[in-house]
Tab-separated table of C-alpha atoms in Angstrom:
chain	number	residue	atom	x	y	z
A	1	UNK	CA	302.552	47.848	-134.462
A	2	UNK	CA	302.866	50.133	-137.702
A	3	UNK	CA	300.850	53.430	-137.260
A	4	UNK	CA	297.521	53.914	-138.985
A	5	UNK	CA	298.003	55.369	-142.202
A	6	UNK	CA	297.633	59.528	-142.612
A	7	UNK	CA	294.559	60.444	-144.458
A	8	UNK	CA	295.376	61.584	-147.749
A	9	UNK	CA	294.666	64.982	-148.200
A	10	UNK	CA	294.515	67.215	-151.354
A	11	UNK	CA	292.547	70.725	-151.223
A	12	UNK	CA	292.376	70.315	-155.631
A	13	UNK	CA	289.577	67.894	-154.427
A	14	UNK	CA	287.488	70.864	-152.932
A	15	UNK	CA	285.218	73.481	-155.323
A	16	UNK	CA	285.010	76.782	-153.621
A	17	UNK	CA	283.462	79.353	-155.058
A	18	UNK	CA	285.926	81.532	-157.439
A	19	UNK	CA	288.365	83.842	-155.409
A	20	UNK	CA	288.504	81.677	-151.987
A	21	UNK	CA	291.317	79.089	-152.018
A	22	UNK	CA	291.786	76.489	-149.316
A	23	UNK	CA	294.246	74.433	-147.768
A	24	UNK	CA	295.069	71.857	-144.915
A	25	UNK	CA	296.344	74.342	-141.648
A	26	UNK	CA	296.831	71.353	-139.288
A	27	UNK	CA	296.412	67.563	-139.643
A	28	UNK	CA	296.531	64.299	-138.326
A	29	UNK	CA	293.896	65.496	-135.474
A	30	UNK	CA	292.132	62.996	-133.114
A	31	UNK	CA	288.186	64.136	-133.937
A	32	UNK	CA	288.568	67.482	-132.825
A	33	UNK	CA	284.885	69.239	-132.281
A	34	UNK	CA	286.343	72.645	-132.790
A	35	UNK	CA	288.488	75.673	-131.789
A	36	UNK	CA	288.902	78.976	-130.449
A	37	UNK	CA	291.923	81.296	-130.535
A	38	UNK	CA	292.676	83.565	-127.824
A	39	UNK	CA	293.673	87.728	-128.279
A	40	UNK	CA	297.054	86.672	-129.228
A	41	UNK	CA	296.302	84.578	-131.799
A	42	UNK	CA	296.911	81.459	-130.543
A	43	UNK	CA	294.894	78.364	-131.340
A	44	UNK	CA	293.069	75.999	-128.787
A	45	UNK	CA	291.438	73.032	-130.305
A	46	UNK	CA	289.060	70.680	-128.549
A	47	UNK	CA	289.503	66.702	-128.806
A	48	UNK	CA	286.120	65.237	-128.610
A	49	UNK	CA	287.469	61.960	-127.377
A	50	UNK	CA	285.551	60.507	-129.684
A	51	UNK	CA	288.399	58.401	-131.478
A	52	UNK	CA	290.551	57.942	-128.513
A	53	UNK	CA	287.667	57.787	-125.209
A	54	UNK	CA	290.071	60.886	-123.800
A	55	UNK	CA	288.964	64.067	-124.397
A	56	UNK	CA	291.412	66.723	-124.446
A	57	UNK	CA	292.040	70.384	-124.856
A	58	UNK	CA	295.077	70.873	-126.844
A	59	UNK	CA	297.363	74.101	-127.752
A	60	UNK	CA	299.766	75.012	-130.973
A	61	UNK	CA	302.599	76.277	-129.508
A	62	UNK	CA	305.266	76.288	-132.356
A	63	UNK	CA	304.158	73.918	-134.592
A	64	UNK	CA	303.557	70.840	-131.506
A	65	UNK	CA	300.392	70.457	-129.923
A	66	UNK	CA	300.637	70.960	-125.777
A	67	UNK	CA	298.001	69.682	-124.142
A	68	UNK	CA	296.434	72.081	-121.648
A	69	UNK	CA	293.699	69.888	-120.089
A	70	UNK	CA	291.828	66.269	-120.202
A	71	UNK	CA	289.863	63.952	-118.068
A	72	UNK	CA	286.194	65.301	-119.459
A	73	UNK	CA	282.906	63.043	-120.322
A	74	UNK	CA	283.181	62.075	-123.461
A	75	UNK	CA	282.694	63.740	-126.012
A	76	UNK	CA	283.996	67.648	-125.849
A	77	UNK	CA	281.132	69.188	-127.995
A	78	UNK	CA	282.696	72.900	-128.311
A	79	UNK	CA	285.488	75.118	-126.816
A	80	UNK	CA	285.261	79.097	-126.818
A	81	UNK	CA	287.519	81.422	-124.941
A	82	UNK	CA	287.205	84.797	-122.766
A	83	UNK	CA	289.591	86.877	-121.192
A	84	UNK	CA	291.744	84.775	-120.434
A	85	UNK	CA	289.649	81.643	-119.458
A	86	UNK	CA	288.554	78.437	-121.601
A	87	UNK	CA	285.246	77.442	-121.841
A	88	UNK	CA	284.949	73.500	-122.319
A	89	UNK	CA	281.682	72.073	-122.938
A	90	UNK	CA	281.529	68.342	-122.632
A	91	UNK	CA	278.684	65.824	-122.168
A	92	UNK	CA	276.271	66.859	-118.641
A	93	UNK	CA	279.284	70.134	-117.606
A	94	UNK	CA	280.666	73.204	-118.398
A	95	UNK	CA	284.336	74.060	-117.172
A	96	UNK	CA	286.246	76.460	-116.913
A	97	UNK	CA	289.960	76.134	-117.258
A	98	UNK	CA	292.447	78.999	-116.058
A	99	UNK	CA	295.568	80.298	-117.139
A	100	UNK	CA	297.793	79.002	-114.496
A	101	UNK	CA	296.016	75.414	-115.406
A	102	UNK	CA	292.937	75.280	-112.362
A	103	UNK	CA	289.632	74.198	-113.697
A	104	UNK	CA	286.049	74.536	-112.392
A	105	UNK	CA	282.808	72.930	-113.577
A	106	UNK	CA	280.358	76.206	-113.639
A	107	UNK	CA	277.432	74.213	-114.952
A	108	UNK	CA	276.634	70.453	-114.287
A	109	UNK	CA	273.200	67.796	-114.205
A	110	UNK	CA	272.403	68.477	-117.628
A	111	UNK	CA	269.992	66.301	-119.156
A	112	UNK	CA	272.768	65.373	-121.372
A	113	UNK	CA	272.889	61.196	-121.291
A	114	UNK	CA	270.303	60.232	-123.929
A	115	UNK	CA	271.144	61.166	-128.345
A	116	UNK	CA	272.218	64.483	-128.138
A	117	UNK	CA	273.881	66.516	-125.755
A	118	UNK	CA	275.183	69.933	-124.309
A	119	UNK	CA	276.450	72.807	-126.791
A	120	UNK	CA	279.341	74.898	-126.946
A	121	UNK	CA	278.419	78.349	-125.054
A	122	UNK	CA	278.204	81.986	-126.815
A	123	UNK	CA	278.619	84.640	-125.416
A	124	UNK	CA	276.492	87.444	-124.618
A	125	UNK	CA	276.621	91.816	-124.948
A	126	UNK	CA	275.889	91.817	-121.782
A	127	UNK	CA	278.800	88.642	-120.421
A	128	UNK	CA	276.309	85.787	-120.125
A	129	UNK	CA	276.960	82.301	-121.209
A	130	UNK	CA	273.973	80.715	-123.657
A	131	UNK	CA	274.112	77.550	-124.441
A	132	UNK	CA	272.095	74.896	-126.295
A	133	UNK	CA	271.051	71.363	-124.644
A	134	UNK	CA	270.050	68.519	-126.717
A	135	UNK	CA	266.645	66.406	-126.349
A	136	UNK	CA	267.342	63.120	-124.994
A	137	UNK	CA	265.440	61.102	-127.842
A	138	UNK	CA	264.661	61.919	-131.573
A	139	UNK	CA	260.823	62.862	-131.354
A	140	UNK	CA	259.675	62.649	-127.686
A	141	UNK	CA	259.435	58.766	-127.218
A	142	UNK	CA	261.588	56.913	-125.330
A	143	UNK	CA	262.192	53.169	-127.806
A	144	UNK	CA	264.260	50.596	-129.109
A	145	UNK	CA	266.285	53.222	-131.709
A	146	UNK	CA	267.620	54.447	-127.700
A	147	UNK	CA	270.675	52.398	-127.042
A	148	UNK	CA	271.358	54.010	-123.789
A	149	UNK	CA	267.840	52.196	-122.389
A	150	UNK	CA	269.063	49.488	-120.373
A	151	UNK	CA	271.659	51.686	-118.731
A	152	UNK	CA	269.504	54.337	-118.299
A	153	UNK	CA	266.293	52.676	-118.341
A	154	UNK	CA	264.761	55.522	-116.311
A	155	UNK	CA	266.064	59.063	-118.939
A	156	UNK	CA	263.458	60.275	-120.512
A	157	UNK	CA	262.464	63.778	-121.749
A	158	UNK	CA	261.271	67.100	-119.825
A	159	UNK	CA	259.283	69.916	-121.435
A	160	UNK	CA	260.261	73.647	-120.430
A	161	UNK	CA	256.622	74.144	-120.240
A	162	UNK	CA	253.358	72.998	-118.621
A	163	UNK	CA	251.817	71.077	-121.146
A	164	UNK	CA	249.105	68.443	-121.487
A	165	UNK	CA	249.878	65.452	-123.023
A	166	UNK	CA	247.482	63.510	-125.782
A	167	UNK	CA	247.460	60.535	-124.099
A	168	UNK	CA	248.824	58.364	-127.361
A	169	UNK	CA	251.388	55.447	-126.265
A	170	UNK	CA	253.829	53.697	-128.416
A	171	UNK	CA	254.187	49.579	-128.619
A	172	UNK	CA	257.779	47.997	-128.595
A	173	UNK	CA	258.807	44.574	-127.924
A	174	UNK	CA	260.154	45.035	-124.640
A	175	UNK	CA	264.269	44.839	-124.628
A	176	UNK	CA	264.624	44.886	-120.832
A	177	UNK	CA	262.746	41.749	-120.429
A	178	UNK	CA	264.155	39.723	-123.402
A	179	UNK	CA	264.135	36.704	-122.113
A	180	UNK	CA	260.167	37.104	-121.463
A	181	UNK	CA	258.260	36.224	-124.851
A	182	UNK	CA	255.217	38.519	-126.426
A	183	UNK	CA	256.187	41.416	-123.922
A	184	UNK	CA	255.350	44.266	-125.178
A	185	UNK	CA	256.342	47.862	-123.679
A	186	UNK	CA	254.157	50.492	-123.801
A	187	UNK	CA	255.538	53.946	-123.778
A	188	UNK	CA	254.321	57.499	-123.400
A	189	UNK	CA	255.640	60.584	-124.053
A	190	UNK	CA	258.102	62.499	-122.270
A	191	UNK	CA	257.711	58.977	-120.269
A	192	UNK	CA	260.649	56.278	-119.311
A	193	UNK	CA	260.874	53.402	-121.103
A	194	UNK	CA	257.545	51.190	-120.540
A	195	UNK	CA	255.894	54.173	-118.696
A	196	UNK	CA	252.417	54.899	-120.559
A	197	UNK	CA	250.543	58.015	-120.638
A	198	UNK	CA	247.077	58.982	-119.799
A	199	UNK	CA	244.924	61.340	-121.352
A	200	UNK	CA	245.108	64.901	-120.170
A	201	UNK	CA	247.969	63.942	-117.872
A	202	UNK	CA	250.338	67.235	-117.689
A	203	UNK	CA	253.735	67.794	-117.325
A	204	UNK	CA	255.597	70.701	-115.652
A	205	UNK	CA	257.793	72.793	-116.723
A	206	UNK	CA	261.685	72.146	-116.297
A	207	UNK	CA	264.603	74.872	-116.650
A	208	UNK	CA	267.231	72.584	-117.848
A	209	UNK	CA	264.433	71.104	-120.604
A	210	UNK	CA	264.856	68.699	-123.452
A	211	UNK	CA	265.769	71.050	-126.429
A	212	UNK	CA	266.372	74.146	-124.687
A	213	UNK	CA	268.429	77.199	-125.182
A	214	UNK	CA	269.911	77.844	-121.440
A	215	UNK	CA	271.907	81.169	-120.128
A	216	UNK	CA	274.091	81.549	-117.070
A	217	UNK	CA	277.133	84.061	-115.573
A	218	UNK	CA	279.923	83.420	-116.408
A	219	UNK	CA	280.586	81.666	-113.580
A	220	UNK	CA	277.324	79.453	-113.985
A	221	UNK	CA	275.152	80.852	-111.143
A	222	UNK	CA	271.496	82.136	-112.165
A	223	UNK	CA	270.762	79.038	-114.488
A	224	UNK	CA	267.663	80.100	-116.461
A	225	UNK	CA	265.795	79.127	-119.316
A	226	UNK	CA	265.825	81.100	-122.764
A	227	UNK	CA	263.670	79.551	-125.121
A	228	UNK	CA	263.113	75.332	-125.500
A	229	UNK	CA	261.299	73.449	-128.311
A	230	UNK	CA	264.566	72.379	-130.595
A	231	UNK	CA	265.388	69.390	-130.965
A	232	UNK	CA	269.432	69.736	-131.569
A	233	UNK	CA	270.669	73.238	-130.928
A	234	UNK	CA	274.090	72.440	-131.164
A	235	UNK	CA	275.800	75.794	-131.541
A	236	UNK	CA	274.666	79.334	-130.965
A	237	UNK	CA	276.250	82.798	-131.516
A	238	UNK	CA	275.536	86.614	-131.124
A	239	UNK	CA	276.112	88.905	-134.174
A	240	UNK	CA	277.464	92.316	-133.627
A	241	UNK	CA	274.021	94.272	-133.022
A	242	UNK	CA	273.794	91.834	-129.852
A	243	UNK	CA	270.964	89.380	-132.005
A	244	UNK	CA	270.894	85.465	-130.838
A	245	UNK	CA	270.862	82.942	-133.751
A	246	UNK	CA	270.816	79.149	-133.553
A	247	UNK	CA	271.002	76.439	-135.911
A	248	UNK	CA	268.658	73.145	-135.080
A	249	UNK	CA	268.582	69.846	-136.240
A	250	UNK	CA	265.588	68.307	-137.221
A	251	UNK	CA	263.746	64.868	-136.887
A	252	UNK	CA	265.026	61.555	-138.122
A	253	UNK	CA	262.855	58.584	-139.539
A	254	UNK	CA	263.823	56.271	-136.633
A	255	UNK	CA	262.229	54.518	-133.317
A	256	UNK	CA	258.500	54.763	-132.273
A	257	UNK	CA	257.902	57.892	-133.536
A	258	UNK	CA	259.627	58.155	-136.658
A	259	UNK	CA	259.355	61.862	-138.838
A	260	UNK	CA	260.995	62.198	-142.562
A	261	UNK	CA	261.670	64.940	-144.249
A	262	UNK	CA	262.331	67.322	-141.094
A	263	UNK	CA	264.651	70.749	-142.336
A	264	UNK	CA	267.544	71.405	-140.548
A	265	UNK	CA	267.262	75.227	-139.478
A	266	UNK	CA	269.001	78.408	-138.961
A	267	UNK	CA	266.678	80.365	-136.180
A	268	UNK	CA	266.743	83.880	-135.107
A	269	UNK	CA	266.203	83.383	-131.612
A	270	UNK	CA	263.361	85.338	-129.837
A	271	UNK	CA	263.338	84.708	-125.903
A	272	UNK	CA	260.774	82.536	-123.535
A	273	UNK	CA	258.999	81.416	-126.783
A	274	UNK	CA	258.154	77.205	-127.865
A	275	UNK	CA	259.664	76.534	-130.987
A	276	UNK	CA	257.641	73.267	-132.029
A	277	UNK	CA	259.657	69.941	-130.829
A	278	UNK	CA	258.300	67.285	-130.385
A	279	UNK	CA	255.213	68.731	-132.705
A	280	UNK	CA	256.433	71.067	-135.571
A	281	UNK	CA	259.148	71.050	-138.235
A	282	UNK	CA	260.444	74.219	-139.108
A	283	UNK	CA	257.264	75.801	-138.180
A	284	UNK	CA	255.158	73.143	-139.860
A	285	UNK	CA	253.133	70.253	-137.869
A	286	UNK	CA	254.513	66.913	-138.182
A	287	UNK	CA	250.974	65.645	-138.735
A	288	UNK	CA	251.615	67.271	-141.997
A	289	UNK	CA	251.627	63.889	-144.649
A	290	UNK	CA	255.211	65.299	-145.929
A	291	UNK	CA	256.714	63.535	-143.108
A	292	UNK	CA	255.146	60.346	-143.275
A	293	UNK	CA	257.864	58.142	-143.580
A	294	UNK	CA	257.716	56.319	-146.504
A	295	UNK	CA	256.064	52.593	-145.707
A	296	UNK	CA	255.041	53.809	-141.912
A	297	UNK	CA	252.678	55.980	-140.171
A	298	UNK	CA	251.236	59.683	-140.243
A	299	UNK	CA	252.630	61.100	-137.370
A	300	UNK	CA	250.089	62.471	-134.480
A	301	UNK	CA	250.501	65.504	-132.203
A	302	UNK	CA	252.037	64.605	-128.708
A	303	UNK	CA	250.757	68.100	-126.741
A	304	UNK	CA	247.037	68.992	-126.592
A	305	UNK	CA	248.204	73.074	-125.563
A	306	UNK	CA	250.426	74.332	-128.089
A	307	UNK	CA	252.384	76.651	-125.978
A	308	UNK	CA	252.759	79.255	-128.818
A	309	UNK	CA	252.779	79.266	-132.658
A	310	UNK	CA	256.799	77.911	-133.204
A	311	UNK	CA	258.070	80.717	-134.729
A	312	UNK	CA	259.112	80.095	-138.846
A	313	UNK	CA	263.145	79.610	-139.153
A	314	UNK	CA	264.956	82.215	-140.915
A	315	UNK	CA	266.436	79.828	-143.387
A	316	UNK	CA	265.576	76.019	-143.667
A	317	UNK	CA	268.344	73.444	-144.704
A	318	UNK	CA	267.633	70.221	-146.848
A	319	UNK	CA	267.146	66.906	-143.850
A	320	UNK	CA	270.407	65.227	-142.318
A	321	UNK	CA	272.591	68.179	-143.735
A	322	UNK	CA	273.199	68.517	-139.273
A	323	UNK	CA	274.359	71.523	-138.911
A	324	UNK	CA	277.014	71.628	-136.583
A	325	UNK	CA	278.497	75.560	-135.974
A	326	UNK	CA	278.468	78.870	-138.349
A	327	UNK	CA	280.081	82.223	-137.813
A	328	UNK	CA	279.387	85.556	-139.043
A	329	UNK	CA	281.846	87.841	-141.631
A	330	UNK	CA	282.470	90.873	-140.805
A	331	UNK	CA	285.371	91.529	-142.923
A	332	UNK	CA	284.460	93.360	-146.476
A	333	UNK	CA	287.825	91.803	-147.721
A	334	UNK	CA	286.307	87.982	-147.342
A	335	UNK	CA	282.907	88.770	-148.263
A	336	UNK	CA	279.287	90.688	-147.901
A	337	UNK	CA	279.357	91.784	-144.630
A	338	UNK	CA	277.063	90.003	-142.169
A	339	UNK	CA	276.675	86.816	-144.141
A	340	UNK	CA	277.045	83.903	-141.982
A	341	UNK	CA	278.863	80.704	-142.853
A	342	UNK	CA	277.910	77.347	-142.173
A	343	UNK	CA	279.757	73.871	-141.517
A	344	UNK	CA	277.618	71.114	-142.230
A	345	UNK	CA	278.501	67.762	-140.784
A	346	UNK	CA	276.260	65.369	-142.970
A	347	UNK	CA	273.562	62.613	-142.004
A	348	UNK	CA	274.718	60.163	-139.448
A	349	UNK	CA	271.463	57.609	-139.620
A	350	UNK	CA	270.476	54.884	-141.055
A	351	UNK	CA	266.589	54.870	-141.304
A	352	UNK	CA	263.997	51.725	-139.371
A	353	UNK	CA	261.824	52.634	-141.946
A	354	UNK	CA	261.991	52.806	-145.980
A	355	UNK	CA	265.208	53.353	-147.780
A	356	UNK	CA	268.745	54.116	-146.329
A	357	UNK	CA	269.246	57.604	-147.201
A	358	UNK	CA	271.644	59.139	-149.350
A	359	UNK	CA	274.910	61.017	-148.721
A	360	UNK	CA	274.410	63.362	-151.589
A	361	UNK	CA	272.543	66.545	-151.606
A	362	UNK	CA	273.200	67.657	-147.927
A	363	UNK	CA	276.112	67.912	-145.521
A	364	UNK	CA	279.820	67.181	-145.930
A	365	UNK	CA	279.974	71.144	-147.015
A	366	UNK	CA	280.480	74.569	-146.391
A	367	UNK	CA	276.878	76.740	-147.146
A	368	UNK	CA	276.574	80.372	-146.818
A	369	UNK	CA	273.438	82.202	-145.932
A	370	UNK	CA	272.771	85.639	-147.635
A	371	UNK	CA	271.314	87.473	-144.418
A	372	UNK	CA	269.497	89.939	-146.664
A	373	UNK	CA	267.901	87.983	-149.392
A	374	UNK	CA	267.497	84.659	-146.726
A	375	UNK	CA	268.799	82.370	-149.546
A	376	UNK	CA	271.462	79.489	-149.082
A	377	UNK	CA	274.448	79.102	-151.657
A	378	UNK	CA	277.331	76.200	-151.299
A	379	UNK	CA	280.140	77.774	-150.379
A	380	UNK	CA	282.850	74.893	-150.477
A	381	UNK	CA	281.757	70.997	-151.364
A	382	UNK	CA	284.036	68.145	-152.210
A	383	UNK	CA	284.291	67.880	-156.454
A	384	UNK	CA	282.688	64.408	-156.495
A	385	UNK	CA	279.731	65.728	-154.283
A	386	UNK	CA	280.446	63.189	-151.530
A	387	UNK	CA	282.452	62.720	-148.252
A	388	UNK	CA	285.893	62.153	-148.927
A	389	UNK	CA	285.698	58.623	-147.527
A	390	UNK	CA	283.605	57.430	-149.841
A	391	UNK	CA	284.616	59.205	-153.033
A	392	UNK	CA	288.477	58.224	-152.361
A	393	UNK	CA	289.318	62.123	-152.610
A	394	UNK	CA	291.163	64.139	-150.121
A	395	UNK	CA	288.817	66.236	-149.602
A	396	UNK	CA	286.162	67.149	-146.826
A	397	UNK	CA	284.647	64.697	-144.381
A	398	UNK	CA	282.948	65.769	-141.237
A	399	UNK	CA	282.897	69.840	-141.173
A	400	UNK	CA	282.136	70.291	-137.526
A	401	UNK	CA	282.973	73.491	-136.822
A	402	UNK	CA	283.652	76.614	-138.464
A	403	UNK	CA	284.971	80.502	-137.446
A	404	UNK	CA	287.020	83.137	-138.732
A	405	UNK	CA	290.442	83.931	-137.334
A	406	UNK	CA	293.811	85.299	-137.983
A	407	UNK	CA	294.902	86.286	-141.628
A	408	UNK	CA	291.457	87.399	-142.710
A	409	UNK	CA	290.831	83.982	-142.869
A	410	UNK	CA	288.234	81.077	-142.105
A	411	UNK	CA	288.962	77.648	-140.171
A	412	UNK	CA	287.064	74.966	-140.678
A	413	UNK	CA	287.046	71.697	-138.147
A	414	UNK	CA	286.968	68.562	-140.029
A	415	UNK	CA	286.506	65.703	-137.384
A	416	UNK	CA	287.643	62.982	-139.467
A	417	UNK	CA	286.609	59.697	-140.803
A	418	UNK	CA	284.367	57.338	-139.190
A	419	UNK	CA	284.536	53.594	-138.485
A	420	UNK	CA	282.773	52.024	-140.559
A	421	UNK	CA	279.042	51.541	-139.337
A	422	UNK	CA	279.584	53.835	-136.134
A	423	UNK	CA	279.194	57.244	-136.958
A	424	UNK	CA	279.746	57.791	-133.190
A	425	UNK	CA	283.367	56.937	-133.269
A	426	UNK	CA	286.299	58.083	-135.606
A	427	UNK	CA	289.681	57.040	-136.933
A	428	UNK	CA	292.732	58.204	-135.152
A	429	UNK	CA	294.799	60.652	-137.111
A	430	UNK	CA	292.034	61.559	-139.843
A	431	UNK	CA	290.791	64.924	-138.143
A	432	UNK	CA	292.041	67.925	-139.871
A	433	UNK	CA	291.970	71.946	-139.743
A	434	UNK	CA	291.474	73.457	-143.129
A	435	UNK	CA	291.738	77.204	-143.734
A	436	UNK	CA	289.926	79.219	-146.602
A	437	UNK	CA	291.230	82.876	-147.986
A	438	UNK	CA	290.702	85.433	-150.378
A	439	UNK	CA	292.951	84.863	-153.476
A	440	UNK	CA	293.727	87.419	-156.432
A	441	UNK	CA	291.035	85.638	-158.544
């Protein structure tokens, strides 16, 4: 069988802002989710799995890749590295893999089977692990948009909080009894599929919550709870005065509870406070009418106790621009100082309700985030202003992670194309490494 043609590449395709140029550092990559490099300088890069179903940890060692581990749930979602020890994050674990090759899950039974999963971990001042931990649904409500429901027909959500639930219930035809007509399921929140609520009826609080920032050791013991209310925190990282920021991914118009408009948001992270999900937006109430979606319903308040007022993010991002990693500069030769860098992956849905939404104005990019003035500039972007797969360019696809490295320079994880009308799996081959520098511009 012939071999599946490379993706054609060509950085000319790419604006960047004047004095950067960029160019392809490694390619023909199986959907890597991103990298790390270790105090030598050599590069580690993380193989979701998601083209092949065998997620791997790789190593450039001379040009060739080495592969250093596999056998993890699908998909790898991050990598990062510490004296002398790899930290691979895949779906429900956290391992650690040794120099002379031994592994060791450190963190495992995370609520991790439902949309969104388990986070790369940072690390802390003080040598902690943090970590974010996906909800298991989009807005609290178990429904048909859940594909995992007859496998899993009992997954559902927790809170990190006691809270009292509204009592409101949402109607579905009922897909586990399909061959039953006018069947209707009736679902609750933070409920399994078909389980309705009650009024006033309360839920505990959980330490590995739905949408929860989690810290560890580093060799997992003392599991605790930092903050929950997100909905995505997919990647999480200290800056140099020891500060905790997070980016978040907002709502999507699909399922029983369907919100539009949600931000995706950049958070300064303040400890054992509720930052809104299932309830607020970017510090807004989603029983605000701007996320109606268009031809559905206002949505209603799940929680009767607000634990707190969510705090406000620190910058808000246009919806579906799914923010997948950022780093921080700290060298006066790239750029301010302190600025933080962004890799946005680009929307993923297809909306239940209203209009398909459109590639442009979000994602597929490279943003930066002025830490003083709180404004957001693009940074890199594709000339035609979409992904690369649909503009025929060689350009950017799937930015899914982003850091700075050797050569004063920044590497940027592009996982690759996607088959058409999955965005859960990708082509073989298409993932590539691009790295950005400081020209004589």
């Amino acid at each position: 069988m012939d071999p599946a043609p490379r993706r054609y590449l060509n950085p000319a395709d790419i604006y960047i802002v004047k004095g950067y140029g960029i160019e392809v550092f490694l390619e023909n990559l199986n959907s890597p989710a991103g990298i790390v490099f270790d105090e030598e300088g050599s590069l580690y890069i993380a193989d979701s799995g998601l083209s092949t179903g065998n997620p791997q940890v790789l190593k450039l060692v001379n040009g060739q890749l080495e592969l250093i581990a596999e056998d993890f749930v699908t998909p790898i979602s991050g990598i990062n590295y510490l004296n002398g020890i790899l930290y691979v994050s895949h779906r429900g674990f956290v391992t650690r893999i040794f120099r002379d090759g031994k592994r060791q899950n450190i963190i495992m039974g995370l609520p991790s089977n439902g949309d969104h999963y388990n986070g790369p971990v940072a690390f802390s001042p003080d040598y902690k692990i943090y970590f974010g931990q996906g909800t298991v649904t989009n807005s609290g409500i178990v429904g048909n948009d859940n594909e995992w429901v007859p496998v899993s027909p009992l997954l559902c959500d927790y809170t990190g909080d006691y809270v009292i639930l509204t009592g409101q219930n949402f109607t579905t035809d009922n897909i586990l009894t399909e061959a039953v007509t006018d069947d209707p399921a009736y679902t609750g929140a933070f409920s399994p599929y078909g389980i309705p609520n009650i009024e006033f009826e309360i839920r505990k609080r959980y330490t590995k919550a739905s949408g929860s920032i989690l810290r560890a050791n580093l060799d997992g013991s003392n599991l605790e709870q930092v903050a929950w209310g997100f909905r995505n925190p997919t990647f999480l990282k200290f800056n140099n005065s020891g500060l905790l920021y997070a980016v978040n991914n907002g709502f999507n118009p699909v399922g029983s509870r369907p919100i539009e408009n949600a931000t995706d948001d950049f958070y300064y992270i303040t400890p054992d406070l509720w930052y809104g999900w299932p309830d607020y937006s970017g510090g807004e109430p989603v029983n605000s009418p701007r996320f109606t979606p268009t031809g559905g319903y206002q949505p209603t308040l799940l929680l009767k106790n607000q634990p707190n007022i969510p705090p406000r993010p620190y910058v808000t991002f246009p919806p579906n621009s799914t923010l997948m990693s950022f780093d921080f500069n700290y060298n006066q030769k790239f750029g301010a100082y302190g600025d933080v860098y962004v890799a946005e992956y680009g929307s993923t849905i297809k909306t239940t309700v209203g209009e398909g939404l459109s590639y442009a104005g979000a994602g597929h990019r490279i943003s930066r985030i002025d830490m003083r003035a709180r404004t957001i500039s693009t940074f890199a972007i594709n000339m035609s202003g979409f992904p690369s797969s649909l503009s025929k360019g060689g350009g950017l696809e799937r930015p899914s992670h982003l850091m700075f490295g050797p050569n004063e320079s920044m590497y940027i994880v592009d996982m690759g194309f996607n088959i058409e009308g999955d965005p859960n799996i990708f082509v073989p081959g298409t993932g590539v490494i691009w790295r950005i520098f400081r020209t004589n511009d």
